[in-house]
C-alpha cells in the first residue's frame, strides 16, 4: 500500500511557521499489496450538478453509500418528491452534504426530475501513526491531535491537527519543524493517517540588540530578561531558545525594571524578531524610550475600614517623600496592607494605590486607599482530591476551623503545614472563595496525592563505605492516616544494620506523636594504614529498641522525649591485635584496648525544637533550631550526659532560584559517677559532614610513625597508621548556596552549590602512647627491640586536640539519578591543624545525604 500526500495541507503548515520556509519532501512509496488502491481523492469541495437543474422532483436515488443508509443522505438534501427545484436548490443540497463532513465527493444528476445522488463517503480512521518525532515526546504530540481511530477522516481535521503540532514545536523552540500528513488506503474504506515529522534544529536567540537606552548599559538590561543570548556554556538552560511568549514577558520584565528604578514613563516602542541570514537563529531588537526619572512626592494612607486607622498603619509605608520612585515598593506595600487587613479578619480588603503625576517637578504622589470591606469568618473548610488520605489528616493541619475569624497568616501557615506532610503536590495552595454571605469565606484545598510508599533496592559505591547494598520499605502515609511504617537493611564493607520503626503522629486523635524503633547494627571501624589502605580496628555490635514521644508547645515550638536501651559489644580481631589472648598495646594501641568489652547503654533524653520552615523536605525559607540532651546510666549501664544544639536558616537570594542555607551545630559530652567517656561515645567530624577532610579526619588522633632504616620517624601520611580518637566537644558550621540551572537542569535532577565548612573536635584526655625500638634505635623511653617482632620500630604521637577552626571551601553537585542519589564535592582546605587528614574529592552514590 502506498502513502498518499494530502494535497494542500503542506501549504497550510508553511503558513503556520511564521515566515519560516517549509519543505515537504516526497517519501518513498510502500510496496503495493494485492488490493489495488482506490482512485486519488478529488479536491475537497467539488460541486457537480449534471442536468437541466430545474423542474419538479419525481424521484431521488442515492448511490455509492457503504456505511450510511440512503435515507441519511436524503435527510441532508432538503429536497423531497414533489418539490420544485432549480440550480440554486441543488447547489445548496450539495453544500449541505459537504458540510456534514461525511463525504469526500458528491454529485447530483438530473434526468427530467429524477435526481440521482452519487456520493463517496469519507474514510474511517483505522489508526494514527507518528514518525520522526525524537525531540518532542510522542505522547505530547498525540495530546494535540484531535482525530482518533474509528472517527471520520476529513482534510479540515488533518489541517487543524497539523497546525496544533506545529504550534507545539514552536513552543519548544523548533521553528524549522515541518509536518507532512499522509494517508494509507486500506480495505473497507479505511485509512491509516501518518504524520511525518521533520523536526529541524532548535531556533535560538543569537543576539539581543537594545536601542534607545542611555541610562543603563545593554548588559544590565539583558540581565533582567528571561531570554538569554545563545552561548556555549548555557547547555543546561533552555532560556536561549526563541519563544515569542517569553519575548513578550521580557518586555514586561524591562518595564518592571525601569519602573523599579523610577522611570515611570518608560515604554517599549517596538520589538522585532527576525531570522538570521542562515535561517537558523533569531536576532531580536528592542527600541526603548526611557523617559525621565521620578521621585516620590506626598505619600498618604486613607482607610474606609474602622479598625484600620491611617495614623497607626502609616508606619507600614516604607517610602518617603524624596525617595526615588519604585513600583516594586508600591506592590509590596499593597501586599503588606492586604495581609495586615487579613490579620484583622478582612479577607477581601481592597487596597488600591492612586497616583498623581507631577511632570514639572518629576514627582509621583501616591495615596493608598483601603476600601470598605466586612470582617470575614470561615464558613467552611473544604478538601477535594484526596482518595487515599482521610480528611482528618488534612483538616488537622488547618490552623483555622469553621466559625473562626479569617486570618491570612494562619491560612499561609496551613498551606505550609500541608506541603510539609509530603503527601501532596509542591505547589499546593489553599484557595479563598466567597461564601454564602459577604462576611463568609470558604477555604478550599484541592490536593493532588503523590505516592508515599517507597520500595528501594540499590547498590552503590562511596568514598566513605566503598561497596553499599541497601533495601528499604517505607510508607509515610500508612492506611491514609499519616502514620509512618518502615523497614530497612543495609550492608557495606564497614557496616551492617537492620531496623524497623513505626510512628503515629496523632495518638488517640490528640496532637501527640508516639513512635518506636527496634534495631541491630554491626559497625566495623577502620583506620588508614600504610600506602593509604584501610585496616579494621574495633567492631561494635549493638541491639536494642527506642521509644519516642512528641507534642507541640506552641505553633512553632515542640518538645520530644525518648528512651532507648541497647546492648553493645566492642571487640577486636584477636589474630591481629592480641598476644597470648590479651589485647596487645603494641598492635592495637592502649586507647583501643581500654574500650573493649560488653556494656549496656540505657538513655533517656529530650529535645526542644523551633521550626517555621516553609517546607520540611525542600525548604526555601524559615529556620529550625533544636536543643537536646541525653542522659545515659538511668537506671543502669554506662554513664554520661550528651548535649547538642542545631540551627538551620534558609532564604532565597537575588529574587529567586538561589537558596542560601546557614547551618550551625555543636555538642558536649561528659561522664559522671567516676566514669570517663569511652571512644565509641565521643564526637567525630569529617567526611561526609565536613568536606575537604577524610572520615573522622578532624580532631584528636594518634599517629603511629614507623622508623626508617636510620632510626628516624617517617612522616609521610601514606606510611603512617592513623587512629582517630574523637572528642568530648565539637562545633560545625556551613554556608551553602544552591545555584539554579533552569528547566533543563531541574529535569535532570541536578542541584549544584558552593559552600564553606568550619568546624573542630577537641577535649580528650591525653592517651597512653607507645613506642618501640627497632634494630637501629635505642630510645630509652621506648620498649626494647624484640627480635620476635622484626620491624624497624615505631613511635606514637598525639595531635589535633585543639578547638581552633578548620576551614574548607568548595563546590558540589547533587543528582537524583535513576539509580539513586549522587553527591560529588570538590573542596580546598584553607585552614587545618597538625594531624588533620585532608582530601580534595568526595563522592557518594546510593546513600542519603
XYZ file of C-alpha atoms in Angstrom, residues 397-791:
395
model
C -3.172 20.710 59.647
C -5.512 23.686 59.143
C -4.947 26.483 61.628
C -8.487 27.755 61.041
C -11.786 25.949 61.535
C -15.404 26.737 60.743
C -16.561 29.861 62.558
C -13.075 31.313 63.157
C -12.291 34.869 62.180
C -10.303 34.905 58.968
C -6.529 35.310 59.380
C -4.266 35.395 56.311
C -1.169 34.366 58.271
C -2.923 31.257 59.554
C -4.045 30.403 56.032
C -0.459 30.594 54.803
C 0.735 28.529 57.741
C -1.920 25.897 56.972
C -0.680 25.700 53.395
C 2.921 25.223 54.568
C 1.830 22.504 57.006
C 0.066 20.577 54.250
C 3.101 20.803 51.962
C 5.399 19.673 54.778
C 3.468 16.410 55.065
C 4.979 15.360 51.744
C 1.748 13.679 50.665
C 0.660 16.242 48.066
C 1.937 18.441 45.234
C 4.637 21.022 45.983
C 2.592 23.945 44.621
C -0.357 23.312 46.922
C -2.244 26.483 47.815
C -5.407 26.994 49.828
C -7.949 28.853 47.739
C -10.125 31.542 49.298
C -13.629 31.662 47.837
C -16.595 33.863 48.740
C -19.138 32.186 50.985
C -22.919 32.387 51.140
C -22.758 35.941 52.533
C -20.367 38.901 52.113
C -18.873 38.197 55.541
C -18.291 34.485 54.877
C -15.360 32.745 53.211
C -14.708 29.187 52.087
C -11.198 27.746 52.401
C -10.696 25.081 49.749
C -7.710 22.745 49.465
C -7.517 20.986 46.097
C -4.885 18.332 46.701
C -3.153 16.020 44.271
C -1.858 12.991 46.099
C 1.634 11.735 45.421
C 2.940 8.209 46.019
C 4.030 7.907 49.633
C 5.141 4.288 49.569
C 8.795 3.617 48.852
C 10.398 0.316 47.909
C 14.082 0.812 47.279
C 16.736 -1.727 46.403
C 20.012 -0.107 45.468
C 23.686 -0.787 45.175
C 26.367 1.819 45.064
C 29.893 2.870 45.831
C 31.080 5.716 48.012
C 34.436 7.066 49.020
C 33.318 6.553 52.630
C 31.926 2.990 52.810
C 33.063 1.595 49.472
C 30.531 -1.029 48.357
C 26.954 -0.439 49.566
C 23.839 -2.587 49.231
C 20.606 -1.412 50.785
C 16.941 -2.359 50.783
C 14.169 -0.431 52.438
C 10.386 -0.411 52.557
C 8.720 2.748 53.795
C 5.161 4.025 53.849
C 4.827 7.626 55.026
C 1.037 7.624 54.850
C 0.159 4.178 56.166
C -3.579 3.432 55.783
C -4.058 7.040 54.706
C -3.788 8.191 58.333
C -0.403 9.882 58.176
C 1.319 7.051 60.037
C 4.853 6.039 59.094
C 5.973 2.429 58.819
C 9.480 1.494 57.745
C 11.837 -1.473 57.461
C 15.396 -1.229 56.168
C 18.522 -3.318 55.792
C 21.961 -2.059 54.779
C 25.255 -3.749 54.172
C 28.634 -2.319 53.217
C 32.280 -3.100 53.743
C 32.178 -1.487 57.182
C 28.596 -1.638 58.452
C 25.526 -3.856 58.601
C 22.150 -2.955 60.035
C 18.509 -3.997 60.176
C 15.972 -1.501 61.520
C 12.194 -1.299 61.822
C 10.059 1.556 63.090
C 6.540 2.919 63.400
C 5.270 6.431 64.140
C 1.735 7.560 64.976
C 1.655 11.383 64.606
C -1.733 11.870 66.337
C -2.223 9.397 69.175
C -5.912 8.902 70.072
C -6.808 11.907 67.928
C -4.627 14.237 70.012
C -1.640 16.220 68.838
C 0.719 13.731 70.428
C 3.198 11.672 68.378
C 4.343 8.238 69.508
C 6.901 6.041 67.804
C 9.172 3.091 68.441
C 12.196 1.544 66.742
C 13.981 -1.787 67.012
C 17.440 -2.272 65.567
C 20.523 -4.383 65.301
C 23.705 -2.802 63.996
C 27.237 -4.006 63.362
C 29.835 -1.329 62.726
C 33.431 -2.088 61.849
C 35.610 0.921 62.493
C 38.753 1.311 60.448
C 41.926 3.310 60.306
C 44.184 4.345 57.472
C 47.442 2.425 57.461
C 50.494 2.433 55.216
C 50.033 3.051 51.497
C 46.625 4.621 52.177
C 44.948 1.260 52.819
C 42.284 0.576 55.447
C 42.682 -1.627 58.480
C 39.682 -2.702 60.556
C 40.201 -1.744 64.193
C 37.263 -2.443 66.504
C 33.858 -3.983 65.797
C 30.830 -2.545 67.577
C 27.663 -4.666 67.710
C 24.508 -3.073 69.058
C 20.983 -4.451 69.518
C 18.121 -2.607 71.158
C 14.995 -0.517 70.912
C 13.845 3.085 71.319
C 10.543 4.737 72.184
C 9.758 8.322 71.132
C 7.030 10.796 72.069
C 6.496 14.346 70.825
C 3.976 17.139 71.267
C 3.673 20.825 70.291
C 4.118 23.609 72.823
C 3.022 26.410 70.504
C 2.528 26.759 66.765
C 6.282 26.707 66.121
C 7.719 25.170 69.300
C 7.610 21.446 70.059
C 9.105 19.032 72.549
C 10.193 15.435 72.165
C 11.077 12.808 74.731
C 12.743 9.434 74.192
C 14.122 6.354 75.877
C 16.441 3.766 74.367
C 18.067 0.602 75.580
C 20.920 -1.043 73.701
C 23.284 -3.911 74.407
C 26.694 -3.350 72.869
C 29.782 -5.446 72.401
C 33.084 -3.923 71.300
C 35.733 -6.349 70.147
C 38.992 -6.543 68.205
C 40.325 -9.129 65.798
C 42.331 -11.371 68.123
C 44.580 -12.611 65.306
C 45.689 -9.047 64.544
C 45.670 -7.257 67.893
C 46.008 -9.937 70.625
C 49.091 -11.588 72.049
C 48.709 -14.646 74.290
C 44.957 -13.991 74.477
C 45.373 -10.418 75.691
C 44.942 -7.133 73.790
C 48.442 -6.019 72.830
C 49.035 -2.228 73.079
C 51.915 -2.542 70.639
C 49.485 -3.739 67.978
C 46.219 -2.014 68.825
C 47.154 0.942 70.977
C 46.244 1.305 74.647
C 43.221 3.524 73.908
C 41.631 0.712 71.874
C 42.400 -1.957 74.430
C 40.642 0.158 77.088
C 37.411 0.300 75.019
C 36.890 -3.474 74.712
C 34.062 -5.358 76.379
C 30.290 -5.638 76.698
C 28.135 -2.846 78.061
C 24.568 -1.681 78.435
C 23.515 1.749 77.236
C 20.264 2.984 78.772
C 19.493 6.591 77.865
C 16.643 8.971 78.475
C 16.532 12.250 76.623
C 14.541 15.192 75.361
C 14.630 17.803 72.581
C 13.142 21.266 72.371
C 12.541 22.292 68.749
C 11.600 25.516 66.992
C 10.567 25.091 63.351
C 8.958 27.602 60.986
C 10.377 26.241 57.734
C 8.073 26.667 54.751
C 8.754 23.083 53.684
C 10.395 20.331 55.696
C 11.536 18.439 52.581
C 12.906 21.196 50.297
C 12.888 24.384 52.390
C 13.486 27.761 50.771
C 12.642 29.945 53.765
C 12.396 29.865 57.537
C 14.535 28.453 60.283
C 14.833 25.439 62.557
C 16.512 25.276 65.968
C 16.805 22.406 68.431
C 18.463 21.675 71.765
C 18.685 18.102 73.017
C 20.141 16.231 75.968
C 20.564 12.507 76.551
C 21.381 11.075 79.959
C 22.873 7.566 79.975
C 23.008 5.351 83.067
C 19.335 5.533 84.049
C 18.892 3.103 85.685
C 21.954 1.118 84.588
C 24.919 0.897 82.228
C 27.466 3.453 81.133
C 27.047 6.964 82.487
C 27.304 10.176 80.530
C 25.369 13.316 79.654
C 25.356 14.419 75.999
C 24.136 17.889 74.982
C 23.689 19.044 71.391
C 22.292 22.108 69.588
C 21.434 22.571 65.902
C 20.368 25.578 63.855
C 19.350 25.931 60.179
C 18.202 29.000 58.281
C 17.038 29.101 54.642
C 16.359 32.091 52.417
C 16.284 32.986 48.739
C 18.846 35.280 47.151
C 18.714 37.595 44.146
C 14.957 37.372 43.820
C 14.512 33.646 43.273
C 16.279 30.447 42.350
C 19.344 30.809 44.583
C 18.809 29.218 48.011
C 21.047 30.144 50.941
C 21.445 27.723 53.827
C 23.151 28.673 57.076
C 23.790 25.742 59.380
C 25.408 25.511 62.787
C 25.666 22.779 65.396
C 27.671 21.892 68.455
C 27.806 19.365 71.253
C 29.419 18.382 74.530
C 29.558 15.058 76.406
C 30.986 14.188 79.801
C 30.934 11.180 82.092
C 29.730 11.184 85.671
C 29.869 8.859 88.655
C 33.607 8.407 88.290
C 33.427 7.175 84.674
C 35.071 8.624 81.601
C 33.640 8.931 78.108
C 34.559 5.898 76.033
C 35.905 6.068 72.493
C 32.649 4.943 70.879
C 30.566 7.674 72.595
C 32.659 10.654 71.554
C 32.016 13.110 68.722
C 33.775 12.714 65.373
C 33.975 15.115 62.443
C 34.966 14.677 58.820
C 33.554 13.094 55.667
C 30.728 13.273 54.713
C 29.747 16.106 57.044
C 32.810 18.321 56.791
C 34.026 18.341 53.234
C 37.728 18.562 52.450
C 38.630 16.058 55.200
C 38.589 12.291 55.334
C 36.166 10.371 57.515
C 36.972 11.323 61.145
C 39.768 13.407 59.635
C 39.348 16.342 62.058
C 40.316 16.351 65.728
C 42.382 14.352 68.226
C 44.225 11.364 66.847
C 47.179 9.089 67.432
C 49.624 8.685 64.564
C 51.894 5.644 64.630
C 55.028 6.560 62.684
C 57.433 3.773 61.726
C 61.181 4.343 61.896
C 63.206 4.232 58.722
C 66.445 2.356 58.307
C 68.336 5.184 60.031
C 66.005 5.231 63.019
C 64.152 8.421 62.044
C 60.325 8.544 62.156
C 58.603 8.572 58.764
C 56.120 11.468 58.485
C 54.715 10.625 55.054
C 50.989 10.093 55.638
C 50.947 7.143 53.235
C 53.137 5.140 55.639
C 51.544 6.250 58.928
C 48.789 4.434 60.835
C 46.055 6.889 61.797
C 43.671 6.301 64.733
C 41.024 8.994 65.313
C 40.067 9.367 68.987
C 37.161 11.807 68.719
C 36.449 14.451 71.319
C 34.063 15.423 74.059
C 33.253 18.761 72.395
C 32.707 19.833 68.825
C 31.211 22.519 66.634
C 30.424 22.647 62.945
C 29.009 25.364 60.692
C 28.443 25.722 56.993
C 27.248 28.282 54.496
C 25.903 26.812 51.265
C 24.265 28.436 48.241
C 22.293 26.258 45.847
C 22.556 27.512 42.255
C 19.600 27.135 39.866
C 20.256 25.557 36.464
C 16.947 26.362 34.790
C 14.396 23.937 33.423
C 16.986 21.653 31.792
C 18.943 21.095 34.983
C 15.780 20.653 37.029
C 14.549 17.911 34.701
C 17.866 16.094 35.113
C 17.671 16.437 38.911
C 20.944 18.400 39.161
C 21.459 20.851 42.048
C 24.928 22.466 42.148
C 26.087 24.501 45.124
C 29.042 26.388 46.577
C 29.886 26.015 50.248
C 32.192 26.860 53.139
C 32.585 24.492 56.107
C 34.034 25.391 59.511
C 34.428 23.016 62.428
C 36.530 21.414 65.133
C 36.560 18.471 67.595
C 38.585 18.562 70.777
C 38.843 17.811 74.517
C 40.035 14.304 75.173
C 42.430 13.099 77.875
C 45.958 12.522 76.671
C 46.122 8.840 75.726
C 48.834 6.479 76.900
C 51.247 6.367 73.971
C 53.544 3.545 72.985
C 56.816 3.417 71.135
C 59.084 0.506 70.316
C 62.742 0.450 69.366
C 63.879 -1.137 66.186
C 67.255 -2.703 65.436
C 68.718 0.746 64.640
C 67.215 2.776 67.515
C 67.787 2.789 71.231
C 65.431 5.341 72.721
C 65.236 4.957 76.485
C 61.521 5.944 76.592
C 60.643 3.168 74.117
C 60.245 -0.547 74.572
C 63.367 -2.533 73.739
C 63.717 -4.194 70.367
C 62.030 -7.590 70.244
C 63.644 -9.955 67.710
C 60.426 -11.995 67.708
C 58.773 -8.980 66.098
C 61.149 -7.960 63.363
C 60.465 -4.318 62.409
